[in-house]
């Protein structure tokens, strides 16, 4: 026992080094120790329980490991600056438990349950803990009960490693630092109450799917999800407070028979889509894309009642399970409703749906607002997939320039650029740009716009491409001087074997160009472990969606040469 139950505290201005390694386990107590100068470690090993209370410690690390039966383990009312580790011995049993209550830890924390007793982090008897770093929970033995009594606040990452047995309750993500939620084992991540309270641009990325079983509170910061790593709301689960400052940037899934608004958007705008109540057992999903609908369906092919199709945005709304038809309501406004305003009379806006062959007209069953608001389908939607806005008037609602396609093709020793547009309203010109590295672009020439709402086609020829990789894009400028850029196309000219990989960093897709025929492509981690095998694709585009952010290596095997290159997945 160090200081036992003494009232007077001790202040240490320097380094703390305490090592306890008992051959015969005995209870270790550490009360009211104050150390306010960084450095040193505290290692407690193989004791009969541990009793750490009311300490203020600035250390490199504090750990209590291998503690055993016939005593409880406590970490109470402490303020610890440094990494914290608690791990019991596999023999820890007999109905005792580990209790972690009312602590502030500025560092990374790891809690492991090896024995058969329960580990409680913020049980019903005490206030929750504040973790100003990352937290990992590892279950090798008994259960872990986390945040079921009071809220756990985490500033960075939440990592679970379990096949079963970790029960989560109230989890809050705060602070300005980005974080992730992930599971190293196989247990589904279910959080009854998830509170987003990030500040600034702080966000949480889902590296595995997360189910919010009761309520998600949007008080600040975004959740970044994907079709692989989903944010899931089961039957009767809800969310509140979604705004431009706090929502989901990615994929949202909803199960059950509830009417529901999908809180999806970009990193800085909320672009929700709502549905009426489906039948029991249904599962729907939705995601917003700030991208031209032409990327999912040719916008020149549309119902006669639709005079223009939005060139700015679309939603992917899917009926994953069931047969229910639902009425959908889409939100318009930022980020597309900028100068010139692209919707100013929503009564003349209908919802357009891509059938796979045509943008069909789903009508307008009601609208709100003027330059921001909502538009509802005229009736229940029968078929799903991409949706966007279409105008029924060629003058009202000047939905902006629609770039339908931009492609680059090699023609002997030159490059031919072709692009198609429509809805060129108040539009000025295209500047054709080229880069040899993909970062600094220079102008090759200018094409004045036809400024027509009809289908427009343009061509430009680069007679003197660079040796090696050539990146091309369009700089599109309206009469007000506003600028948008097209997708980037790449063409390779090389006398010897050459490989180009872009973009890098990569999120979902990477493009690989080679001057020789490719045989195989493998993705490995930094240790050399093979994670993916990719078959050569005719369009040179390869899907890496779902990979955790980090550094990986591509091993690209051609007919005559093998290239290994590093990529960074965001």
XYZ file of C-alpha atoms in Angstrom:
570
model
C 0.000 0.000 0.000
C 1.383 3.387 -0.992
C -0.036 6.134 1.275
C -3.040 3.938 2.133
C -5.972 6.056 3.333
C -3.974 9.099 4.428
C -5.743 12.413 3.926
C -2.598 14.380 3.086
C -1.440 14.048 -0.496
C 2.160 13.922 -1.689
C 3.375 16.068 -4.589
C 6.258 14.829 -6.720
C 7.914 17.275 -9.112
C 9.960 14.796 -11.070
C 9.878 11.249 -12.375
C 7.836 8.417 -10.889
C 9.170 4.882 -11.280
C 7.237 2.234 -9.354
C 7.445 -1.452 -10.172
C 5.459 -4.011 -8.193
C 5.949 -7.659 -9.119
C 4.803 -9.871 -6.267
C 5.571 -13.562 -6.249
C 2.731 -13.978 -3.770
C -0.051 -11.657 -4.919
C -1.007 -8.915 -2.476
C -3.330 -5.936 -2.805
C -1.627 -2.784 -4.116
C -3.069 0.616 -3.153
C -2.084 3.987 -4.620
C -3.975 6.941 -3.082
C -3.644 10.719 -3.584
C -0.304 10.688 -5.356
C 0.367 13.894 -7.289
C 3.053 14.084 -9.954
C 2.899 17.152 -12.189
C 6.136 16.893 -14.159
C 6.230 14.487 -17.082
C 8.260 11.323 -17.228
C 8.488 7.990 -15.502
C 6.296 4.918 -15.391
C 4.171 3.031 -12.925
C 3.969 -0.728 -13.476
C 1.878 -2.856 -11.122
C 2.092 -6.596 -11.797
C 0.700 -9.823 -10.363
C -1.027 -8.333 -7.292
C -4.198 -9.396 -5.530
C -6.419 -6.756 -7.077
C -5.427 -3.103 -7.391
C -6.809 0.000 -5.705
C -5.913 3.233 -7.545
C -7.824 6.283 -6.308
C -7.685 10.102 -6.347
C -4.289 10.330 -8.064
C -2.996 13.092 -10.333
C -0.219 11.677 -12.484
C 1.836 13.036 -15.359
C 3.719 9.977 -16.528
C 4.763 8.211 -19.691
C 2.623 5.195 -18.809
C 0.614 3.629 -16.022
C -0.169 -0.101 -16.098
C -1.702 -2.662 -13.785
C -1.451 -6.155 -15.277
C -1.801 -9.730 -14.139
C -3.874 -8.876 -11.047
C -5.673 -11.844 -9.493
C -8.550 -13.049 -7.370
C -9.789 -12.410 -3.813
C -9.867 -8.621 -4.282
C -11.525 -6.030 -6.489
C -9.696 -3.835 -8.977
C -10.431 -0.095 -8.862
C -9.409 2.904 -10.948
C -11.346 5.798 -9.379
C -11.297 9.604 -9.576
C -7.861 9.856 -11.163
C -6.375 12.359 -13.585
C -3.649 10.645 -15.600
C -1.630 12.224 -18.375
C -0.033 9.287 -20.150
C -0.993 5.909 -21.551
C -3.015 3.622 -19.277
C -3.205 -0.192 -19.390
C -5.335 -2.481 -17.238
C -5.283 -6.260 -17.783
C -6.199 -8.969 -15.309
C -4.763 -12.475 -15.127
C -6.650 -15.364 -16.746
C -7.212 -16.762 -13.211
C -9.085 -13.644 -12.050
C -12.435 -15.101 -10.920
C -14.630 -15.627 -7.876
C -17.187 -12.870 -8.491
C -14.796 -9.917 -8.159
C -14.768 -7.202 -10.787
C -12.761 -4.355 -12.309
C -14.344 -0.908 -11.852
C -13.253 2.171 -13.821
C -15.060 5.301 -12.631
C -14.850 9.082 -12.953
C -11.341 9.348 -14.435
C -9.790 11.796 -16.884
C -7.106 10.134 -18.994
C -5.077 12.161 -21.470
C -3.329 9.459 -23.425
C -4.288 6.136 -24.981
C -6.063 3.555 -22.826
C -6.222 -0.232 -23.215
C -8.492 -2.388 -21.057
C -8.278 -6.190 -21.320
C -10.404 -8.798 -19.583
C -8.591 -12.152 -19.440
C -10.368 -13.728 -16.463
C -14.012 -14.631 -15.888
C -14.973 -11.549 -13.863
C -16.696 -8.521 -15.414
C -14.901 -5.275 -16.260
C -17.152 -2.227 -15.746
C -16.273 1.067 -17.391
C -18.727 3.632 -15.970
C -21.244 1.404 -14.209
C -24.494 2.701 -12.738
C -22.902 3.607 -9.397
C -20.587 6.378 -10.611
C -19.897 9.058 -13.216
C -18.415 8.210 -16.589
C -14.842 8.540 -17.752
C -13.254 11.097 -20.066
C -10.653 9.764 -22.506
C -8.718 12.512 -24.265
C -7.091 9.940 -26.523
C -7.972 6.530 -27.989
C -9.542 3.608 -26.114
C -9.260 -0.127 -26.828
C -11.357 -2.850 -25.187
C -10.112 -6.434 -25.507
C -12.158 -9.427 -24.367
C -10.315 -12.709 -23.908
C -12.355 -13.902 -20.929
C -15.301 -12.412 -19.042
C -17.642 -9.675 -20.190
C -16.923 -5.951 -20.555
C -19.674 -3.511 -19.666
C -18.890 -0.078 -21.141
C -20.924 3.084 -20.652
C -24.130 1.378 -19.526
C -24.374 3.443 -16.352
C -23.039 6.804 -17.534
C -21.537 8.325 -20.658
C -18.024 7.482 -21.860
C -16.382 10.435 -23.660
C -13.714 9.549 -26.255
C -11.673 12.133 -28.150
C -10.084 9.847 -30.722
C -10.430 6.136 -31.629
C -12.697 3.428 -30.221
C -11.339 -0.060 -30.920
C -12.978 -3.333 -29.901
C -11.385 -6.768 -30.070
C -14.005 -9.391 -29.284
C -16.069 -12.201 -30.690
C -18.850 -11.537 -28.176
C -19.332 -10.198 -24.660
C -18.673 -6.436 -24.933
C -21.802 -4.440 -24.099
C -21.762 -0.759 -25.022
C -24.095 1.913 -23.658
C -23.675 5.678 -23.978
C -20.636 6.675 -26.056
C -19.779 10.300 -26.803
C -17.143 11.444 -29.291
C -15.823 14.915 -28.505
C -12.774 17.096 -29.104
C -11.449 18.414 -32.405
C -9.307 15.412 -33.386
C -10.468 12.884 -35.999
C -11.133 9.355 -34.825
C -12.337 5.942 -35.966
C -14.637 3.198 -34.697
C -13.419 -0.300 -35.483
C -13.657 -3.952 -34.472
C -10.544 -6.130 -34.635
C -12.620 -9.212 -33.824
C -15.980 -10.352 -35.189
C -18.549 -9.023 -32.710
C -20.962 -6.549 -34.341
C -20.583 -3.018 -32.977
C -23.885 -1.957 -31.374
C -24.089 1.385 -29.560
C -27.474 2.201 -27.998
C -26.743 5.925 -27.605
C -24.080 7.549 -29.768
C -23.397 11.234 -29.199
C -21.471 13.273 -31.778
C -20.004 16.317 -30.067
C -16.929 17.068 -32.153
C -15.666 20.616 -32.571
C -14.200 22.298 -35.639
C -13.708 19.849 -38.494
C -13.361 16.813 -36.227
C -15.046 13.671 -37.535
C -15.425 9.949 -36.851
C -14.785 7.390 -39.609
C -16.353 3.944 -39.469
C -13.775 1.264 -40.239
C -16.488 -1.322 -39.558
C -20.277 -1.156 -39.604
C -21.881 0.430 -36.548
C -25.488 -0.043 -35.389
C -27.111 2.707 -33.304
C -29.860 0.752 -31.582
C -31.686 3.616 -29.823
C -30.667 7.217 -30.625
C -27.875 9.123 -32.352
C -27.420 12.734 -31.191
C -25.823 15.071 -33.744
C -24.317 17.896 -31.691
C -21.154 18.493 -33.753
C -18.952 16.757 -36.313
C -19.611 14.232 -39.062
C -19.680 10.459 -39.239
C -17.954 9.113 -42.364
C -19.393 5.792 -43.541
C -19.472 3.693 -46.713
C -21.465 0.885 -48.305
C -18.927 -1.510 -46.755
C -18.698 0.137 -43.342
C -22.313 1.136 -42.737
C -24.116 3.304 -40.230
C -27.211 1.245 -39.375
C -30.458 2.275 -37.672
C -32.595 -0.771 -36.755
C -36.355 -0.724 -36.187
C -37.478 2.150 -33.906
C -33.983 3.716 -33.766
C -33.882 7.479 -34.307
C -31.543 10.440 -34.646
C -31.837 14.073 -33.646
C -30.040 17.363 -34.307
C -28.698 16.672 -37.827
C -27.364 19.857 -39.434
C -24.797 21.127 -41.912
C -22.272 20.907 -39.056
C -23.149 17.394 -37.909
C -24.488 14.553 -40.063
C -23.380 11.488 -42.019
C -21.011 11.833 -44.950
C -21.735 8.489 -46.582
C -24.039 5.508 -46.372
C -27.006 5.223 -43.987
C -29.177 2.104 -43.579
C -32.612 1.959 -41.917
C -34.539 -1.194 -41.013
C -38.132 -1.563 -39.841
C -41.421 0.180 -40.534
C -40.568 3.735 -39.414
C -40.839 6.887 -41.467
C -37.260 8.128 -41.551
C -35.048 10.972 -42.715
C -31.598 9.816 -43.847
C -29.121 12.383 -42.416
C -26.686 12.162 -45.319
C -24.679 14.932 -46.974
C -21.208 16.225 -47.797
C -18.566 17.214 -45.288
C -20.154 20.647 -44.882
C -23.805 20.393 -46.028
C -26.815 18.322 -44.969
C -28.596 16.883 -48.019
C -31.201 14.638 -46.461
C -33.730 12.389 -48.149
C -36.793 11.244 -46.214
C -39.135 8.309 -46.775
C -42.646 7.499 -45.627
C -43.154 4.447 -43.415
C -42.535 1.134 -45.226
C -43.856 -2.265 -44.231
C -42.446 -4.294 -41.348
C -39.147 -6.032 -42.059
C -38.039 -3.518 -44.687
C -34.489 -2.258 -45.095
C -33.689 0.909 -47.055
C -30.411 2.756 -47.559
C -29.425 6.174 -48.862
C -26.288 8.128 -49.716
C -25.775 11.613 -51.170
C -23.236 12.310 -53.922
C -21.987 15.760 -54.843
C -21.293 14.668 -58.413
C -22.899 14.846 -61.820
C -25.782 12.383 -62.299
C -24.233 11.663 -65.708
C -21.752 9.443 -63.867
C -24.610 6.998 -63.187
C -26.901 7.605 -66.167
C -26.727 9.527 -69.445
C -28.601 12.767 -68.698
C -29.245 13.430 -72.374
C -31.705 10.525 -72.263
C -34.703 11.772 -70.286
C -38.481 11.815 -70.245
C -39.973 14.499 -72.563
C -41.491 16.277 -69.546
C -38.021 16.841 -68.085
C -36.378 19.734 -69.919
C -33.188 19.673 -67.873
C -31.492 17.300 -65.442
C -29.351 18.550 -62.562
C -25.640 18.555 -63.301
C -24.624 18.826 -59.660
C -25.903 16.071 -57.374
C -27.744 12.796 -56.949
C -28.889 10.357 -54.274
C -28.515 6.584 -54.302
C -31.620 5.296 -52.501
C -32.009 1.525 -52.392
C -34.635 -0.902 -51.147
C -32.344 -3.546 -49.674
C -34.977 -5.861 -48.163
C -38.747 -6.125 -48.712
C -41.190 -4.995 -51.367
C -42.582 -1.777 -49.845
C -43.002 1.280 -52.032
C -42.335 4.599 -50.275
C -42.726 8.257 -51.104
C -39.404 10.120 -51.071
C -38.680 13.754 -50.190
C -35.370 15.298 -51.302
C -33.652 18.395 -49.913
C -32.260 21.086 -52.227
C -29.971 24.022 -51.399
C -26.254 24.123 -50.627
C -23.824 23.087 -52.008
C -25.457 23.243 -55.463
C -27.636 26.321 -55.066
C -24.858 28.846 -55.580
C -24.605 31.708 -58.084
C -26.264 31.272 -60.482
C -29.133 29.814 -58.421
C -29.978 26.427 -59.914
C -33.423 26.078 -58.313
C -35.561 29.127 -57.629
C -39.052 27.696 -58.213
C -39.389 24.187 -56.761
C -42.967 23.939 -58.060
C -41.384 23.456 -61.487
C -39.004 20.776 -60.234
C -39.809 17.060 -60.565
C -37.855 14.135 -59.187
C -35.931 12.212 -61.872
C -35.035 8.517 -61.520
C -32.539 6.573 -63.641
C -34.113 3.295 -64.735
C -30.965 1.964 -66.363
C -32.139 3.242 -69.738
C -33.727 6.677 -69.170
C -34.239 9.373 -66.543
C -37.942 8.902 -65.841
C -40.199 11.605 -64.402
C -41.521 10.819 -60.889
C -43.384 14.123 -60.665
C -43.780 16.646 -57.878
C -46.102 15.747 -55.030
C -45.362 18.925 -53.097
C -42.480 21.301 -52.408
C -41.274 23.786 -49.819
C -39.033 26.835 -49.926
C -37.654 28.817 -52.856
C -33.863 28.622 -53.174
C -33.668 25.940 -50.482
C -36.301 23.479 -49.409
C -37.706 20.097 -50.398
C -39.372 18.323 -53.312
C -41.447 15.160 -52.899
C -42.212 12.475 -55.465
C -45.771 12.544 -56.831
C -46.439 9.117 -55.358
C -44.830 6.016 -53.898
C -41.627 4.968 -55.641
C -41.722 1.499 -57.180
C -38.139 1.189 -58.479
C -35.006 2.476 -56.797
C -31.377 3.493 -57.508
C -30.173 7.001 -58.512
C -32.447 10.048 -58.068
C -31.910 13.730 -58.809
C -33.796 16.916 -59.732
C -35.237 17.703 -63.152
C -36.783 20.976 -64.308
C -40.010 21.059 -66.319
C -39.256 24.570 -67.598
C -36.375 25.629 -69.859
C -36.119 29.147 -68.397
C -37.106 28.808 -64.747
C -34.703 26.833 -62.540
C -31.449 27.336 -64.485
C -30.005 23.979 -63.451
C -26.321 24.535 -64.334
C -23.965 23.143 -66.905
C -24.159 19.388 -67.158
C -20.885 17.735 -68.181
C -22.109 14.419 -69.536
C -18.708 12.996 -70.431
C -15.039 13.917 -70.817
C -12.674 11.351 -72.335
C -9.108 11.287 -73.673
C -7.934 8.801 -76.305
C -4.528 8.169 -77.838
C -4.392 8.583 -81.625
C -0.918 7.590 -82.822
C 1.371 10.288 -81.348
C -1.428 12.706 -80.427
C -4.258 12.820 -77.872
C -7.860 13.518 -78.818
C -10.108 15.051 -76.118
C -13.881 14.850 -76.425
C -16.609 16.100 -74.139
C -20.389 16.476 -74.160
C -22.563 18.928 -72.204
C -26.080 20.231 -71.901
C -27.789 23.029 -69.936
C -25.127 25.606 -70.863
C -26.999 28.535 -69.318
C -25.000 31.732 -68.701
C -21.849 29.812 -69.550
C -18.628 31.270 -70.963
C -15.848 28.865 -71.966
C -13.766 25.735 -71.430
C -10.043 25.871 -70.782
C -8.199 22.657 -71.630
C -5.444 21.908 -69.112
C -2.586 19.391 -69.013
C -0.148 18.209 -66.350
C 2.820 15.891 -66.368
C 2.645 15.148 -62.649
C -1.049 15.434 -61.824
C -0.661 18.441 -59.536
C 0.387 21.541 -61.540
C -1.784 22.070 -64.656
C -1.057 24.396 -67.590
C -3.519 25.661 -70.200
C -3.366 24.124 -73.703
C -6.178 26.134 -75.257
C -9.692 27.549 -74.976
C -13.061 26.523 -76.430
C -15.887 29.037 -76.218
C -19.178 27.582 -75.026
C -22.185 27.196 -77.323
C -24.264 28.441 -74.363
C -27.127 26.172 -75.389
C -29.482 24.109 -73.239
C -29.362 21.383 -75.888
C -26.801 18.606 -76.229
C -23.349 20.056 -77.083
C -20.259 18.216 -78.325
C -16.657 19.487 -78.314
C -13.246 18.193 -79.382
C -9.658 19.310 -78.830
C -6.439 17.697 -80.087
C -3.074 17.741 -78.300
C -0.520 17.281 -81.085
C 2.523 17.339 -78.795
C 1.868 15.276 -75.659
C 4.560 14.862 -73.029
C 6.736 11.792 -72.745
C 5.423 9.674 -69.923
C 2.094 10.376 -68.253
C -0.236 13.147 -69.484
C -3.092 14.289 -67.245
C -5.957 16.243 -68.859
C -8.910 18.131 -67.386
C -11.404 20.865 -68.281
C -11.616 24.163 -66.441
C -15.262 25.249 -66.912
C -16.037 28.941 -66.396
C -19.455 30.677 -66.362
C -20.152 34.325 -67.176
C -19.878 35.258 -63.481
C -16.367 33.807 -63.327
C -17.307 30.769 -61.230
C -15.074 27.768 -61.948
C -15.689 24.025 -61.924
C -13.343 21.234 -63.001
C -14.045 18.046 -64.896
C -12.782 14.606 -64.057
C -9.097 14.011 -64.842
C -8.112 11.676 -67.690
C -4.625 10.231 -68.235
C -2.748 9.027 -71.315
C 0.676 7.367 -71.225
C 3.446 7.841 -73.833
C 6.627 5.893 -73.132
C 9.432 4.217 -75.039
C 10.052 1.679 -72.269
C 7.914 -0.002 -69.644
C 6.152 2.561 -67.509
C 3.388 2.383 -64.878
C 1.286 5.192 -63.430
C -1.037 4.946 -60.415
C -3.482 7.715 -59.530
C -5.069 9.301 -57.600
C -2.760 8.823 -54.648
C -3.918 9.127 -51.838
C -6.924 7.022 -52.874
C -10.350 6.541 -51.287
C -12.494 4.021 -53.221
C -10.967 3.583 -56.690
C -7.473 3.709 -58.156
C -6.526 3.892 -61.821
C -3.471 1.979 -63.077
C -1.986 2.771 -66.482
C 0.803 0.699 -67.997
C 2.669 0.816 -71.281
C 2.601 -2.997 -71.367
C -0.122 -5.578 -70.856
C -0.773 -6.354 -67.195
C -0.867 -9.938 -65.895
C -1.756 -9.497 -62.210
C -2.058 -6.915 -59.437
C -1.815 -7.632 -55.710
C -2.347 -5.345 -52.721
C -0.194 -5.991 -49.636
C 0.197 -4.351 -46.255
C 3.517 -3.033 -44.992
C 4.432 -6.495 -43.666
C 3.996 -8.048 -47.120
C 0.723 -9.846 -46.326
C -1.468 -10.126 -49.447
C -4.829 -8.436 -48.833
C -6.344 -8.318 -52.327
C -5.738 -9.829 -55.747
C -7.013 -7.695 -58.604
C -7.653 -8.944 -62.114
C -6.528 -6.596 -64.924
C -9.476 -4.431 -65.943
C -10.182 -3.091 -69.409
C -11.064 0.356 -68.025
C -7.909 0.415 -65.818
C -10.013 1.195 -62.718
C -9.671 -0.922 -59.558
C -11.881 -0.916 -56.469
C -10.164 -0.633 -53.068
C -13.266 0.462 -51.117
C -13.520 -0.918 -47.604
C -9.792 -0.961 -46.865
C -8.801 0.676 -43.592
C -6.929 3.986 -43.954
C -3.173 3.456 -44.120
C -0.178 2.650 -46.309
C -0.276 -0.291 -48.734
C 1.782 -1.581 -51.664
C 0.685 -2.516 -55.177
C 2.664 -5.260 -56.924
C 1.927 -4.776 -60.614
C 3.087 -7.603 -62.870
C 3.308 -6.914 -66.612
C 4.362 -9.114 -69.502
C 8.013 -8.099 -69.137
C 8.339 -6.081 -65.935
C 7.154 -5.985 -62.325
C 6.561 -2.706 -60.485
C 5.964 -2.176 -56.766
C 4.492 1.171 -55.738
C 3.154 2.603 -52.486
C -0.398 3.924 -52.132
C -2.089 5.724 -49.255
C -5.733 4.832 -48.580
C -7.723 7.631 -46.927
